[in-house]
Short mmCIF file of N, CA and C in Angstrom, two decimals:
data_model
loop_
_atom_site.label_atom_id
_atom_site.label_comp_id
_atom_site.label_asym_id
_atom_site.label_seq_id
_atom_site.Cartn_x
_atom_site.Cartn_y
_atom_site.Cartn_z
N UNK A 6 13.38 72.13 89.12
CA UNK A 6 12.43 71.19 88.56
C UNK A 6 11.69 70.50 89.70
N UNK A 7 10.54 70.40 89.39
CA UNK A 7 9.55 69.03 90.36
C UNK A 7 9.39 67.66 90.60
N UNK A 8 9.90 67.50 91.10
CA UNK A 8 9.25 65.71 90.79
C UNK A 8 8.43 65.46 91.53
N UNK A 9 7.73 64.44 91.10
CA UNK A 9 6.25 64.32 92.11
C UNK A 9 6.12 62.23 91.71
N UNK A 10 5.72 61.92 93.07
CA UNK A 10 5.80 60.32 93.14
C UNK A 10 4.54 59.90 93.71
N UNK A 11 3.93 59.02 93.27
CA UNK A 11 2.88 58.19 93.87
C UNK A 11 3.36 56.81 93.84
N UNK A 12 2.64 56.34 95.08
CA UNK A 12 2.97 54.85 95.28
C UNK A 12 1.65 54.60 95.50
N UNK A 13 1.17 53.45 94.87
CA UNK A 13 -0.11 52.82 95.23
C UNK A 13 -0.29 51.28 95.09
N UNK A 14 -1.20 50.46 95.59
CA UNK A 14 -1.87 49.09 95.72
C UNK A 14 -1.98 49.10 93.95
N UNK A 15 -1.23 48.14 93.27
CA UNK A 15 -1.24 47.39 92.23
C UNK A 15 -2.95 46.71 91.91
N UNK A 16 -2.89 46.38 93.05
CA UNK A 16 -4.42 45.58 92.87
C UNK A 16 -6.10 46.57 92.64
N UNK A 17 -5.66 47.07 93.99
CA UNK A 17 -6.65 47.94 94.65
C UNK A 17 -6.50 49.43 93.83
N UNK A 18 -5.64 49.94 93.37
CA UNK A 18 -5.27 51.45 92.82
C UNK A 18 -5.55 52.36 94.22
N UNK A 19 -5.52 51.77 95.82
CA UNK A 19 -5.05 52.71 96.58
C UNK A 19 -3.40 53.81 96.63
N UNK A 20 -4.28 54.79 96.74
CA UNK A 20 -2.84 55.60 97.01
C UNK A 20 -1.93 55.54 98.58
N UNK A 21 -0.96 54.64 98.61
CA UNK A 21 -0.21 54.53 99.89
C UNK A 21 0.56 55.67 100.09
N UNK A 22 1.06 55.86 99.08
CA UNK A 22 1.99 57.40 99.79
C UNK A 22 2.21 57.85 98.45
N UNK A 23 2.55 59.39 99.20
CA UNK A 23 2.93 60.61 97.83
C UNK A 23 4.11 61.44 98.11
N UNK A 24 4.29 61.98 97.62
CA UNK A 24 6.22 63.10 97.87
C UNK A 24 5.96 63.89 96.67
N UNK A 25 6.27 64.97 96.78
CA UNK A 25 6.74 66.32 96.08
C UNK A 25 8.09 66.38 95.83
N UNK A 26 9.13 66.87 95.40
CA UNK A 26 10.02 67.35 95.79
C UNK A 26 10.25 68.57 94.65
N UNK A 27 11.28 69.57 95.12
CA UNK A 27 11.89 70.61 94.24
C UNK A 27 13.41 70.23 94.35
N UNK A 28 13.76 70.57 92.71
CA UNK A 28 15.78 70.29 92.42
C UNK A 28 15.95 71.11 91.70
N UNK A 29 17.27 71.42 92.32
CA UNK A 29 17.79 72.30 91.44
C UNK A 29 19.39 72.09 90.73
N UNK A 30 19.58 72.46 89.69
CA UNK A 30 21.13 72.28 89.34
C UNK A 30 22.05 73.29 90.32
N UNK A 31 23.63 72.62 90.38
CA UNK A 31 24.80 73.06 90.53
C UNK A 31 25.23 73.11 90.26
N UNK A 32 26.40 73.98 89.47
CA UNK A 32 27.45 74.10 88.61
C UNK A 32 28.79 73.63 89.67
N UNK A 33 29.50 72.36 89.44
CA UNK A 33 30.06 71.43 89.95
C UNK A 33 31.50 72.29 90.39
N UNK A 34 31.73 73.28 89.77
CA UNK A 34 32.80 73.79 89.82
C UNK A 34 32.83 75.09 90.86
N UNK A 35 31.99 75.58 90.61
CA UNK A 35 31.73 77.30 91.70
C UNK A 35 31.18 76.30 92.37
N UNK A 36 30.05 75.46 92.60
CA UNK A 36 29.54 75.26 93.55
C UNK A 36 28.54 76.10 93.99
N UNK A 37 27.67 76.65 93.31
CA UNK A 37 26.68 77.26 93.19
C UNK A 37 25.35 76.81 92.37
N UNK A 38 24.28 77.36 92.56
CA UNK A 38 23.28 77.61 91.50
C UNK A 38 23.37 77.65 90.51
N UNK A 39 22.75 77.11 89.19
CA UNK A 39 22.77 77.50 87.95
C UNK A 39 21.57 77.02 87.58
N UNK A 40 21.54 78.24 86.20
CA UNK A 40 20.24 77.59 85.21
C UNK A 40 20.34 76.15 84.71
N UNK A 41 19.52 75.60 83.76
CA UNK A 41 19.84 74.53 83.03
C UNK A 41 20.35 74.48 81.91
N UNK A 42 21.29 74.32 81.45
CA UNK A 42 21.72 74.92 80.03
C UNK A 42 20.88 74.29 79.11
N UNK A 43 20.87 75.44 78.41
CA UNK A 43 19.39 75.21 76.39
C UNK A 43 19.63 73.48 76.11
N UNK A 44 20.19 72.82 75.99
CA UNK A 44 20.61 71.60 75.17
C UNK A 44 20.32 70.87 76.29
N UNK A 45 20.09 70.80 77.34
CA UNK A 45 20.19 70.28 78.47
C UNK A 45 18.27 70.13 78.44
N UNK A 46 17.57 71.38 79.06
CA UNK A 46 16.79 71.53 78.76
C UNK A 46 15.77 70.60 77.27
N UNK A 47 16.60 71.21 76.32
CA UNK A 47 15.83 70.58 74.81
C UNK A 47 15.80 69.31 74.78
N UNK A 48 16.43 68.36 75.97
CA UNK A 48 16.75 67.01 75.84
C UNK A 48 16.02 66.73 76.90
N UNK A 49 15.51 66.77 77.82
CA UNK A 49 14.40 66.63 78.57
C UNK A 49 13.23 67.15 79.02
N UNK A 50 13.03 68.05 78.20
CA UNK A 50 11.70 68.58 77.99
C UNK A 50 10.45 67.76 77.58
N UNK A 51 10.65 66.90 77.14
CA UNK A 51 9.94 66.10 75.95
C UNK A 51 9.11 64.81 77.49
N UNK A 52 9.68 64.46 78.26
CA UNK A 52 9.60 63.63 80.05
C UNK A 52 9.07 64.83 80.21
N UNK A 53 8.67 66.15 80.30
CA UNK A 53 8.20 67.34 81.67
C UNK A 53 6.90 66.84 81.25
N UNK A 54 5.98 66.91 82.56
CA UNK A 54 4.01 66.94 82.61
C UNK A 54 3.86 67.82 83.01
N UNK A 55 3.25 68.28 82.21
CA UNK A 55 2.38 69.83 83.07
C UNK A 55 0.90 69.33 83.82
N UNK A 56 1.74 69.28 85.42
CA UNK A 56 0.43 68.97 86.10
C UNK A 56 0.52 69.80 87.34
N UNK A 57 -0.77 69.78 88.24
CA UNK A 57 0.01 70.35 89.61
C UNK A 57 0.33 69.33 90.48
N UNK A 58 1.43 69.72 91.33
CA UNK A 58 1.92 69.09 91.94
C UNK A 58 1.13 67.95 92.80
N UNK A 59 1.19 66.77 93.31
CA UNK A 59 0.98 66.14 93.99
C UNK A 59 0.23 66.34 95.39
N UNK A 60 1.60 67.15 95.49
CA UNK A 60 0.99 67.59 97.12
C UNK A 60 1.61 69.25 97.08
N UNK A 61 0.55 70.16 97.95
CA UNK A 61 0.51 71.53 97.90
C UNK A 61 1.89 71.93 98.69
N UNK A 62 2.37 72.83 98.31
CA UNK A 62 3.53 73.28 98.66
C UNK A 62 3.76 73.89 100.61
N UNK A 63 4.75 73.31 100.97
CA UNK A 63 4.15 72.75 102.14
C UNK A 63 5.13 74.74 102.74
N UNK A 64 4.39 75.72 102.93
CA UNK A 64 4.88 77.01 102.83
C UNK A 64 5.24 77.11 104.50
N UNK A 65 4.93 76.53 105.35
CA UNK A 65 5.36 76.74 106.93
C UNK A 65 6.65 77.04 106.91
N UNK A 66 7.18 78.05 107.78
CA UNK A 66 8.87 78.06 107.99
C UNK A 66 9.75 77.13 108.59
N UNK A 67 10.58 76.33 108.22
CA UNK A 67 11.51 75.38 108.89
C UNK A 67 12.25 76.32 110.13
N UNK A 68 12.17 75.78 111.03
CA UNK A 68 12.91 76.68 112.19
C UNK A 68 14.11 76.20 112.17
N UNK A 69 15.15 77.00 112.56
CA UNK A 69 16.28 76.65 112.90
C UNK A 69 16.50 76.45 114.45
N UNK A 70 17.00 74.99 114.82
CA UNK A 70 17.55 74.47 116.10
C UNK A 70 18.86 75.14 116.47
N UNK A 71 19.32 75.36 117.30
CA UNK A 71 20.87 75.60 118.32
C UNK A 71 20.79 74.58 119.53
N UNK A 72 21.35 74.67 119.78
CA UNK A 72 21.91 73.67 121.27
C UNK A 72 20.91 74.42 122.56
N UNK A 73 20.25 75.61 122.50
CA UNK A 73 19.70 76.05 123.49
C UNK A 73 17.97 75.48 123.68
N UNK A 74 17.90 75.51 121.56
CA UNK A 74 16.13 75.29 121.64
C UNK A 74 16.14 73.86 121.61
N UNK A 75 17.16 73.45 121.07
CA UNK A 75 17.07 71.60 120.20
C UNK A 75 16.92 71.01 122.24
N UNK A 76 15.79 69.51 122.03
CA UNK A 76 15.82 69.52 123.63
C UNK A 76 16.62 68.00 123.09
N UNK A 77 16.99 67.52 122.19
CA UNK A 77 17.66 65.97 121.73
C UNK A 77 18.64 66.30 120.74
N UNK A 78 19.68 65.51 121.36
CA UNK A 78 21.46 65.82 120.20
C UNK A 78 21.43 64.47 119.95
N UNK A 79 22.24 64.33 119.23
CA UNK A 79 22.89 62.93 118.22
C UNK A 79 24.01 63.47 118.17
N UNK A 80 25.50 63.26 118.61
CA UNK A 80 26.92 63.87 118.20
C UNK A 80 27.41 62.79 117.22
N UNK A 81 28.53 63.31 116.92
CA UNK A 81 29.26 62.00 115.70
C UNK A 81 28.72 61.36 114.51
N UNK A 82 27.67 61.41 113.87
CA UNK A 82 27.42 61.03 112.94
C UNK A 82 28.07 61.39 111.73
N UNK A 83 28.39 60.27 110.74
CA UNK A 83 29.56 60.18 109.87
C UNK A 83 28.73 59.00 108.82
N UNK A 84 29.39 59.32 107.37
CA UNK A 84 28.95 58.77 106.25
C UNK A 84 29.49 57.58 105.63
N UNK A 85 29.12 56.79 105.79
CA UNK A 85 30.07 55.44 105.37
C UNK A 85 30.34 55.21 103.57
N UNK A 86 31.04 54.78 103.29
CA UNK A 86 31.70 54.36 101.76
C UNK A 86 29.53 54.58 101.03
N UNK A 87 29.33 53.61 101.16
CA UNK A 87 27.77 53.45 100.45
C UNK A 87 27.21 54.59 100.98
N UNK A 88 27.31 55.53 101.92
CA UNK A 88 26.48 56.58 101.60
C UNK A 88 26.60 57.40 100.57
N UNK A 89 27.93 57.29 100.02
CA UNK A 89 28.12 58.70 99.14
C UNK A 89 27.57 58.17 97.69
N UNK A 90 27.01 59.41 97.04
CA UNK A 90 27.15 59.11 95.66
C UNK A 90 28.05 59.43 94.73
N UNK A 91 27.92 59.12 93.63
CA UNK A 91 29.49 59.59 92.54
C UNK A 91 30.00 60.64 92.45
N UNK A 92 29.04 61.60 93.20
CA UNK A 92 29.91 62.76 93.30
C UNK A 92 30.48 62.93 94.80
N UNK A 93 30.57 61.78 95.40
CA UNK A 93 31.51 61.72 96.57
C UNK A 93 30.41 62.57 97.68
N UNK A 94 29.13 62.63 97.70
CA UNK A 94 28.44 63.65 98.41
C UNK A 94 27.30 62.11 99.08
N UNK A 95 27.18 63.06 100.45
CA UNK A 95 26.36 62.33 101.33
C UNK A 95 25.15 61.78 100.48
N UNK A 96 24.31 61.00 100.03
CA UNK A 96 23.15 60.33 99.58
C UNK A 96 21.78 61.06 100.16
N UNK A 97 20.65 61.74 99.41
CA UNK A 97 19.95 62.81 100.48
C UNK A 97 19.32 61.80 100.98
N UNK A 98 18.71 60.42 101.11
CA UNK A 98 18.10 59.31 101.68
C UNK A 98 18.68 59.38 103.03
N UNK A 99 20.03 59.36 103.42
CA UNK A 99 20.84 59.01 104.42
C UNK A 99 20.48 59.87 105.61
N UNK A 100 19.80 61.43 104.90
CA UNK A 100 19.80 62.08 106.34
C UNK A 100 18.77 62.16 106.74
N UNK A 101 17.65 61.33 106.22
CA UNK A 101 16.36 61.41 107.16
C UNK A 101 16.85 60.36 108.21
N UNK A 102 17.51 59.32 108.23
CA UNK A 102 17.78 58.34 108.71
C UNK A 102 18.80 59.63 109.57
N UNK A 103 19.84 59.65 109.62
CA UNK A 103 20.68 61.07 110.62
C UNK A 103 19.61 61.46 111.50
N UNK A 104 18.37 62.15 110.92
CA UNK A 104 17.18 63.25 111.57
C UNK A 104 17.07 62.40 112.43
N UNK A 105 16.58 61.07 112.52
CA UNK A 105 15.56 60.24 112.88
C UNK A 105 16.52 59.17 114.34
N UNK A 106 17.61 59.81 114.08
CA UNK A 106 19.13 58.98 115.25
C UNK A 106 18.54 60.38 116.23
N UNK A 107 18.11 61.35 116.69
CA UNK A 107 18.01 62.37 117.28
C UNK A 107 16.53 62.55 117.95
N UNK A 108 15.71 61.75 117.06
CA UNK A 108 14.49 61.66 117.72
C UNK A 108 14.16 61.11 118.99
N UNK A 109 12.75 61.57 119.96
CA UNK A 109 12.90 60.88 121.22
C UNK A 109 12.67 59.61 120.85
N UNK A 110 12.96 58.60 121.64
CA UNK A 110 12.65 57.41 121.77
C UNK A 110 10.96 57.40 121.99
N UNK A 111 10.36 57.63 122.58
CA UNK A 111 8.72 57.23 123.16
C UNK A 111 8.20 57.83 121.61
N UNK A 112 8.95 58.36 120.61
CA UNK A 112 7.99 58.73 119.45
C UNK A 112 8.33 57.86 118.45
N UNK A 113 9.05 57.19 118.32
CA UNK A 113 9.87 56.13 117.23
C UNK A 113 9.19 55.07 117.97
N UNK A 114 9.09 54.78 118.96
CA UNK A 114 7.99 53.29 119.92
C UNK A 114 6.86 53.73 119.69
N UNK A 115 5.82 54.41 119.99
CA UNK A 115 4.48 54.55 119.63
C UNK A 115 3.77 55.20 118.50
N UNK A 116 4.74 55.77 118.20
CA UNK A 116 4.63 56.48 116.99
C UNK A 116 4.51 56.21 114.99
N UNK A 117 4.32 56.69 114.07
CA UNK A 117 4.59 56.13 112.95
C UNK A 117 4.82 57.38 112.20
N UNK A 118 6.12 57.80 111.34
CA UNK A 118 5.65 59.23 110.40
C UNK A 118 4.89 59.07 109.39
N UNK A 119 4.58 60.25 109.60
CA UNK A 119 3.24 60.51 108.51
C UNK A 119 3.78 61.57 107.48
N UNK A 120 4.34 62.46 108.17
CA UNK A 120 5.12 63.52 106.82
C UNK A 120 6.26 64.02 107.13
N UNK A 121 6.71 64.43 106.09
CA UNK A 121 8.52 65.08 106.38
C UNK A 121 8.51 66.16 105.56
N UNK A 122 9.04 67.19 105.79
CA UNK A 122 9.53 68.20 105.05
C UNK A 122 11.28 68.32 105.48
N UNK A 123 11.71 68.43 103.96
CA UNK A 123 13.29 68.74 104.55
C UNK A 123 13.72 69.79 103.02
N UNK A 124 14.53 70.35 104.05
CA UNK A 124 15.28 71.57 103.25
C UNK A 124 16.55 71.11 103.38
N UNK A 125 17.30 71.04 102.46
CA UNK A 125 18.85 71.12 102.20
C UNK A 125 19.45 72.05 102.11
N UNK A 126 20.49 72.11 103.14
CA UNK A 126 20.99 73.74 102.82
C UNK A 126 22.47 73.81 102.45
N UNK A 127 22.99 72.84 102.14
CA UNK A 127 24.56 72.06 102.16
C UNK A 127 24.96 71.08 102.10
N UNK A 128 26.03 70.96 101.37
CA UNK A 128 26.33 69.41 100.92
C UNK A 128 27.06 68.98 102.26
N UNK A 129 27.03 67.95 101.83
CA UNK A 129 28.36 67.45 102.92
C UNK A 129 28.93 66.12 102.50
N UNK A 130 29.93 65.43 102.48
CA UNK A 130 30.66 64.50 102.27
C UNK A 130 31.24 63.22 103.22
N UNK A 131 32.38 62.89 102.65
CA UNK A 131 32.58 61.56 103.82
C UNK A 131 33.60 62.04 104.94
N UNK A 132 33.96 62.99 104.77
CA UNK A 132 35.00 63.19 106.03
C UNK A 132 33.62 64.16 106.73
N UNK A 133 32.76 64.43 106.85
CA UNK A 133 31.63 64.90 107.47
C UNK A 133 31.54 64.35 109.00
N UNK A 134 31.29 65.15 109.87
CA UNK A 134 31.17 64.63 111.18
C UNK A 134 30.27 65.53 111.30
N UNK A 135 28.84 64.64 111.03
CA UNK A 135 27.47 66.13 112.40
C UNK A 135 26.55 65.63 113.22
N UNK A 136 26.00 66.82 113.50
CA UNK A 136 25.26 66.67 115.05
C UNK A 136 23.56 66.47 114.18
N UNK A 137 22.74 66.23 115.08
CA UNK A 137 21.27 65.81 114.72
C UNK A 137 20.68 66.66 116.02
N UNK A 138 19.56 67.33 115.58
CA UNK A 138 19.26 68.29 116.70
C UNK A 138 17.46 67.55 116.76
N UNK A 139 16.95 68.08 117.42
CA UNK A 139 15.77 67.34 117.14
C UNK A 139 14.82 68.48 119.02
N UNK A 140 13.58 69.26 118.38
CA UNK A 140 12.88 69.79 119.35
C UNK A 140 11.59 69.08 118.88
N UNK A 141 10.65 69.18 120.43
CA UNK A 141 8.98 68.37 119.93
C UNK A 141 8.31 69.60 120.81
N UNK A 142 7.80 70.98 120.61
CA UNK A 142 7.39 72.04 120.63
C UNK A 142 5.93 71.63 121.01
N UNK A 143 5.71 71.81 122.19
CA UNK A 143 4.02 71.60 122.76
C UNK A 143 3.83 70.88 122.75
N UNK A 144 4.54 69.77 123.59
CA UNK A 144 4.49 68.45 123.14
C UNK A 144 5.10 67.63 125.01
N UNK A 145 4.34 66.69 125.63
CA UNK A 145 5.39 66.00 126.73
C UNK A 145 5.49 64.74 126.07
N UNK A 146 7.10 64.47 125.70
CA UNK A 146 6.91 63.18 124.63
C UNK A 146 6.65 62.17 125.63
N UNK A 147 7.12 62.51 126.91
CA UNK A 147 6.44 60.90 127.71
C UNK A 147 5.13 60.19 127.77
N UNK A 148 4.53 61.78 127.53
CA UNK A 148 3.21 60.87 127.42
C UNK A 148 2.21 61.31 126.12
N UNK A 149 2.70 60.44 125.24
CA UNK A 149 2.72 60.82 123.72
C UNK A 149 1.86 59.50 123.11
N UNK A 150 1.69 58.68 124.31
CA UNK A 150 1.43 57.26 123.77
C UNK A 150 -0.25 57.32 123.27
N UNK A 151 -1.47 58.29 123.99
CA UNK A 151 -2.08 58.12 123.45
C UNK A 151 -3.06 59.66 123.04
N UNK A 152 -2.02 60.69 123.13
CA UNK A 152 -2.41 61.81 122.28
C UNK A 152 -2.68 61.74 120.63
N UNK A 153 -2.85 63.04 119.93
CA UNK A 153 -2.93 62.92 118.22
C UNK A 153 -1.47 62.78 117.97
N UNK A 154 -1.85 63.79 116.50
CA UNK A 154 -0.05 64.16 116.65
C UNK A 154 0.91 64.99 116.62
N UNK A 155 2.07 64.68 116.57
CA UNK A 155 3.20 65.40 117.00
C UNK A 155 3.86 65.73 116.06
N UNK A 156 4.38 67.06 116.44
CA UNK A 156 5.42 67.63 114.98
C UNK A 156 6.38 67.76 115.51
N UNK A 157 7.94 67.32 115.36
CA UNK A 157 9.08 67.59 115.67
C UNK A 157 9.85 68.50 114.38
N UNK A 158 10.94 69.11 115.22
CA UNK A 158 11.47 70.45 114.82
C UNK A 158 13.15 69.58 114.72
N UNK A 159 13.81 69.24 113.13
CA UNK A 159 15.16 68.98 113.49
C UNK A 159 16.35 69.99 112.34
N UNK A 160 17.52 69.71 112.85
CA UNK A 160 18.37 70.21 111.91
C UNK A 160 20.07 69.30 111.96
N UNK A 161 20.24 69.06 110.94
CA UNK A 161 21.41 68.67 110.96
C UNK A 161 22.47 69.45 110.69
N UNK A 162 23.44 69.46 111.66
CA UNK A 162 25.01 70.82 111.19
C UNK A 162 26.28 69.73 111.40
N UNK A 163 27.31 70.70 110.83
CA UNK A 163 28.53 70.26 110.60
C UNK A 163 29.52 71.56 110.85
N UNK A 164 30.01 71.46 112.42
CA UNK A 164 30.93 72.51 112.60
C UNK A 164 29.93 73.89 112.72
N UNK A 165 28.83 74.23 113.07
CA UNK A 165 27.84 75.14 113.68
C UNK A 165 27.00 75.33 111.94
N UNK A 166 27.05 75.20 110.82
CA UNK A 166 26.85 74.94 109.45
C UNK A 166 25.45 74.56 108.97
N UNK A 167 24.79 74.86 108.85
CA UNK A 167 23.50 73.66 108.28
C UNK A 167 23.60 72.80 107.29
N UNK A 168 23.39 71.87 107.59
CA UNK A 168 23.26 70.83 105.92
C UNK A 168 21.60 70.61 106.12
N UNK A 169 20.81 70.45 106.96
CA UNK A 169 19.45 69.88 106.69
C UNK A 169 18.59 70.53 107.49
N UNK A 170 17.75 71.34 107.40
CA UNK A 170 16.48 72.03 108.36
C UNK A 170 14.85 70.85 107.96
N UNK A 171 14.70 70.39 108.80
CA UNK A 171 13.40 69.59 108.87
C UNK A 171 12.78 69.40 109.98
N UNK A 172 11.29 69.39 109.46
CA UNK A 172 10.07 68.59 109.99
C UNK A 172 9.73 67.61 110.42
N UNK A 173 8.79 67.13 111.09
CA UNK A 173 8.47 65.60 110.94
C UNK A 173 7.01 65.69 111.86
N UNK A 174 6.04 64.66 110.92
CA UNK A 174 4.62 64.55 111.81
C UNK A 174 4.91 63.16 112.46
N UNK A 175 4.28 63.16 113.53
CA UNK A 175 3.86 61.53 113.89
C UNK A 175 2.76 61.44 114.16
N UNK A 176 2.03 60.40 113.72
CA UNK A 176 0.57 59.68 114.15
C UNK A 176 0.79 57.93 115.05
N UNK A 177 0.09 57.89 116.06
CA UNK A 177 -0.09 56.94 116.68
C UNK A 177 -0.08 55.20 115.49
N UNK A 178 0.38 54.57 116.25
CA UNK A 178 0.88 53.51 115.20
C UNK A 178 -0.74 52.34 115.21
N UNK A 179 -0.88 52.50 113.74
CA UNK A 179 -2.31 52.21 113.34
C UNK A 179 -2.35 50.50 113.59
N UNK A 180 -0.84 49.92 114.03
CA UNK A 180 -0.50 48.43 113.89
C UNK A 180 -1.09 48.37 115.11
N UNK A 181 -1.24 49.12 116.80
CA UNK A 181 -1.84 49.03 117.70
C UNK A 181 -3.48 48.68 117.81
N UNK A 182 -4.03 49.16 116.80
CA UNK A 182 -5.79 48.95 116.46
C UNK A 182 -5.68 48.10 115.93
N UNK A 183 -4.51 46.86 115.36
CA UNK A 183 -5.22 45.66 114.66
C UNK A 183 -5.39 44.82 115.07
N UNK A 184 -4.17 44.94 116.47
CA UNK A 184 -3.98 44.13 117.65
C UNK A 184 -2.71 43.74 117.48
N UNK A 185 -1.77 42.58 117.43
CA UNK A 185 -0.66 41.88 117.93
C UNK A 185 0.05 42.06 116.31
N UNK A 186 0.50 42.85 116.13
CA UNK A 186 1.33 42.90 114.57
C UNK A 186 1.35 41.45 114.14
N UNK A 187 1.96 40.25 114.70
CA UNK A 187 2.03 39.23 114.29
C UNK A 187 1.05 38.17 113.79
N UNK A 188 -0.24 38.98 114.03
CA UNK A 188 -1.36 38.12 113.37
C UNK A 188 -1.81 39.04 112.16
N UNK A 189 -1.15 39.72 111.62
CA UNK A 189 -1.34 40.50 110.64
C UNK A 189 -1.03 39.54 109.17
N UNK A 190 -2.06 38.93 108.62
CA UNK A 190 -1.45 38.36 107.39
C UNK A 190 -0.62 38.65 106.20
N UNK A 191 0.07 37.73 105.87
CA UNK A 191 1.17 38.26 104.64
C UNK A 191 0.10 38.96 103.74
N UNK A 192 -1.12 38.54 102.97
CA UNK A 192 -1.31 39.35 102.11
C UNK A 192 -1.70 40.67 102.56
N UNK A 193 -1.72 41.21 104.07
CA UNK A 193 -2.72 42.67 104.12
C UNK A 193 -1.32 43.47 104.55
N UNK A 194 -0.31 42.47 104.63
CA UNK A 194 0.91 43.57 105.11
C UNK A 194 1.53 44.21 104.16
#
């Protein structure tokens, strides 16, 4: 199934941000794929929009990182009580935040994301211990401060494993052109 999200200015009807996503069911027991069962289906059919998606299906290949291409590690990362949800499984919110422990520093300081793509490829839980890989491909992040932007290459594993293959854009931080963040008024923030 699709879900598709807009966030926009209440006032203004600007569009601030958008997300796609694709879900799929698991049959809790194999731990696999499954259809949706008929009754399942017949009970939320009635919520489906037939629209197109939000945003176009983002078809680039997620690369896979190793320790040879990834040029930034994160070791030890682990899931605290509030990450998990009721099914005792990592929260998928939690691992952009994971991705983002792996990123360079000079791109999280000058930087702002602009898009993410992430693939899930595995659950993982609270006894979970993984690594955060993170490559910036044609890119010298040192001096990143006043180029366009940058696409970083990450993956999160557990025991050589994938749980997360992702993307990430950055654009130069637009708070720099307004001048001193702190004279930024409450209503335009």
């Amino acid at each position: 199934m699709r879900r598709d999200w807009l966030v926009s200015n209440s006032e203004t009807g600007e569009i601030l941000t958008e997300a796609t996503s694709v879900w799929v069911m698991m049959n809790k027991l194999t731990r696999r794929l499954s259809k949706i069962p008929e009754e399942v289906r017949r009970e939320i059919e009635p919520l489906f929009m037939n629209s197109d998606p939000v945003l176009a299906e983002d078809s680039q290949k997620l690369v896979k990182l190793d320790d040879r291409s990834a040029e930034y590690v994160c070791k030890g990362l682990t899931p605290k009580w509030s990450d998990l949800d009721v099914n005792q499984h990592v929260n998928n919110v939690k691992y952009i935040g994971w991705i983002l422990e792996s990123a360079p520093l000079p791109i999280l300081e000058s930087r702002e994301l602009c898009a993410i793509t992430l693939q899930y490829r595995r659950e993982c839980g609270r006894d979970s211990v993984l690594h955060s890989l993170t490559a910036v491909p044609d890119s010298d992040v040192e001096n990143t401060r006043n180029s366009g932007e940058i696409n970083c290459q990450h993956l999160l594993r557990e025991d050589g494993a994938e749980i997360v293959r992702g993307r990430t854009r950055w654009r130069p931080k637009y708070a720099k052109s307004l001048g001193n963040v702190d004279q930024i008024s409450a209503e335009r923030a």
